[in-house]
mmCIF file of C-alpha atoms in Angstrom:
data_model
loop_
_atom_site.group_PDB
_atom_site.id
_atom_site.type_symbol
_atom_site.label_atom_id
_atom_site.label_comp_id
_atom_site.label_asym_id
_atom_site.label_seq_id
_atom_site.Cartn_x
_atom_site.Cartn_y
_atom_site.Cartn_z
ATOM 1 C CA UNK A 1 251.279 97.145 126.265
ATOM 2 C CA UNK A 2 250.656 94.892 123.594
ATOM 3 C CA UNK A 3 248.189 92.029 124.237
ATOM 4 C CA UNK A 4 249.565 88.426 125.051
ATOM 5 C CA UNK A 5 247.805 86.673 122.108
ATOM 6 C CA UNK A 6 249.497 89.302 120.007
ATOM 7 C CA UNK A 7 252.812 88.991 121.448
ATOM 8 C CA UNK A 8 252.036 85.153 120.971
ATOM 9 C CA UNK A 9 251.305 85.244 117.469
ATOM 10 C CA UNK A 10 254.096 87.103 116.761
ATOM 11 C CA UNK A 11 256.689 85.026 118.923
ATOM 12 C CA UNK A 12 257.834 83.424 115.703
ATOM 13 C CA UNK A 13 258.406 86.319 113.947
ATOM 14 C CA UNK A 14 260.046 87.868 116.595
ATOM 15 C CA UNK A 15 262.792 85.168 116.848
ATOM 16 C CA UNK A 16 263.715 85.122 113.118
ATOM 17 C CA UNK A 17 264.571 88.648 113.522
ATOM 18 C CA UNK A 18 266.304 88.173 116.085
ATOM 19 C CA UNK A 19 268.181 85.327 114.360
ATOM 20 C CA UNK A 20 269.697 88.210 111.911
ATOM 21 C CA UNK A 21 270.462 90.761 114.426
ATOM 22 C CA UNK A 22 267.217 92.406 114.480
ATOM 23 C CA UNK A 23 264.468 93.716 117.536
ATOM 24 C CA UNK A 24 261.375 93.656 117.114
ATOM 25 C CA UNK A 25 259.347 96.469 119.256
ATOM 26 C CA UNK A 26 255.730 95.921 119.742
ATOM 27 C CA UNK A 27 253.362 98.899 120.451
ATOM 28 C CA UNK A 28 249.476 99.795 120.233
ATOM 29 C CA UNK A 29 248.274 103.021 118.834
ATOM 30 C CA UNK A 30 244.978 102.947 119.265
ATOM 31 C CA UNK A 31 242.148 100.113 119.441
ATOM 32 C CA UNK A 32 243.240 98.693 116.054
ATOM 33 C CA UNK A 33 246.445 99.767 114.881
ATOM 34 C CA UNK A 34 249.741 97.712 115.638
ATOM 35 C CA UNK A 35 253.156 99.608 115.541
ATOM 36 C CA UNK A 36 255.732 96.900 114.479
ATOM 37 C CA UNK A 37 259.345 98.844 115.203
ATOM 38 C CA UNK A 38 262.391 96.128 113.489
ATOM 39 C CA UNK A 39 265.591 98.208 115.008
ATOM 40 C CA UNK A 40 268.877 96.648 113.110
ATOM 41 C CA UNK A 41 271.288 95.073 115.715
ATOM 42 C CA UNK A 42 274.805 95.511 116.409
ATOM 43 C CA UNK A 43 275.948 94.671 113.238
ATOM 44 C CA UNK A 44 273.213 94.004 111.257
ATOM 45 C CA UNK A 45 272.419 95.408 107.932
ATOM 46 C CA UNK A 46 269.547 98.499 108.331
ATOM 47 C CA UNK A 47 268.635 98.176 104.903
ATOM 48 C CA UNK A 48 268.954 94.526 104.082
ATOM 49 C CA UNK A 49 265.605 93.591 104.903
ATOM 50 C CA UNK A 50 262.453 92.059 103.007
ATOM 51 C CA UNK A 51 260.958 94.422 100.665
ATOM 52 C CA UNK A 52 257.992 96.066 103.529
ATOM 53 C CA UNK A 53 254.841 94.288 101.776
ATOM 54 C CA UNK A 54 256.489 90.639 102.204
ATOM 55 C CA UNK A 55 257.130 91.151 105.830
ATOM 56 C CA UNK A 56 253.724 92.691 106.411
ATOM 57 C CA UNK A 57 252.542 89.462 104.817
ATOM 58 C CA UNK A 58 254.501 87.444 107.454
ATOM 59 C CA UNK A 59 252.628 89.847 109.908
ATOM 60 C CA UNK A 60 249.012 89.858 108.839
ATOM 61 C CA UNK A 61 249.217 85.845 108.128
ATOM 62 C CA UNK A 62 250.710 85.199 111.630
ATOM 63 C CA UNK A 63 248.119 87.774 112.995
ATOM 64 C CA UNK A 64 245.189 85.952 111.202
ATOM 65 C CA UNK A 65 245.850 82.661 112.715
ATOM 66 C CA UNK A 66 245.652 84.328 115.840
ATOM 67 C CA UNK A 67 242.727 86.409 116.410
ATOM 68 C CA UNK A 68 239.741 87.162 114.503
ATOM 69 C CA UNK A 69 239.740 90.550 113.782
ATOM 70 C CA UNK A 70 243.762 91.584 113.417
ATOM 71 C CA UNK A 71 244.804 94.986 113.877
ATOM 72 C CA UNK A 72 246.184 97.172 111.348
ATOM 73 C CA UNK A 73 250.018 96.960 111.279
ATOM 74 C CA UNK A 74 251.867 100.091 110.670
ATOM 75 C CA UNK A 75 255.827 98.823 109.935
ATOM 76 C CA UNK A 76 258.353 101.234 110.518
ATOM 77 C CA UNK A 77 261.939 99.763 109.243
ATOM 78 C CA UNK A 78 265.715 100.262 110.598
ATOM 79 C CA UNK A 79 266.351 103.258 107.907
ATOM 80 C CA UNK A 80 263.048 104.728 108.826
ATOM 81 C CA UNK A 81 263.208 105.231 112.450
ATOM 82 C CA UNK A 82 264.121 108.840 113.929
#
């Protein structure tokens, strides 16, 4: 379970995805280390995307105004998902 000022911070994020057919999954692995699953939609483009470093940016900036010491996010995208 991810923690609510977490799930908080990333609220925004979450609903932009969404917006373009995307889920967001949110899971802890570890103390420090946020796994961010985007799963493409019904319909929605797997590889159409931000290149991985901008979104991580929208990650780590929304995680920063959050909390003070963010975890690590790992990103795993649509095409890289088993």
């Amino acid at each position: 379970m991810v923690a609510p000022v977490i799930a908080d911070a990333l609220a925004s994020l979450r609903e932009m995805l969404a917006a373009d057919g995307y889920d967001l999954d949110l899971r802890e692995d570890g103390a420090d280390i946020l796994v961010a699953e985007i799963r493409a939609g019904r319909g929605a483009c797997a590889d159409c995307l931000v290149p991985k470093e901008m979104m991580r940016g929208y990650f780590d900036s929304a995680l920063r105004a959050a909390v003070d010491m963010p975890p690590e996010v790992r990103l795993i995208y649509p095409a890289e998902a088993n």
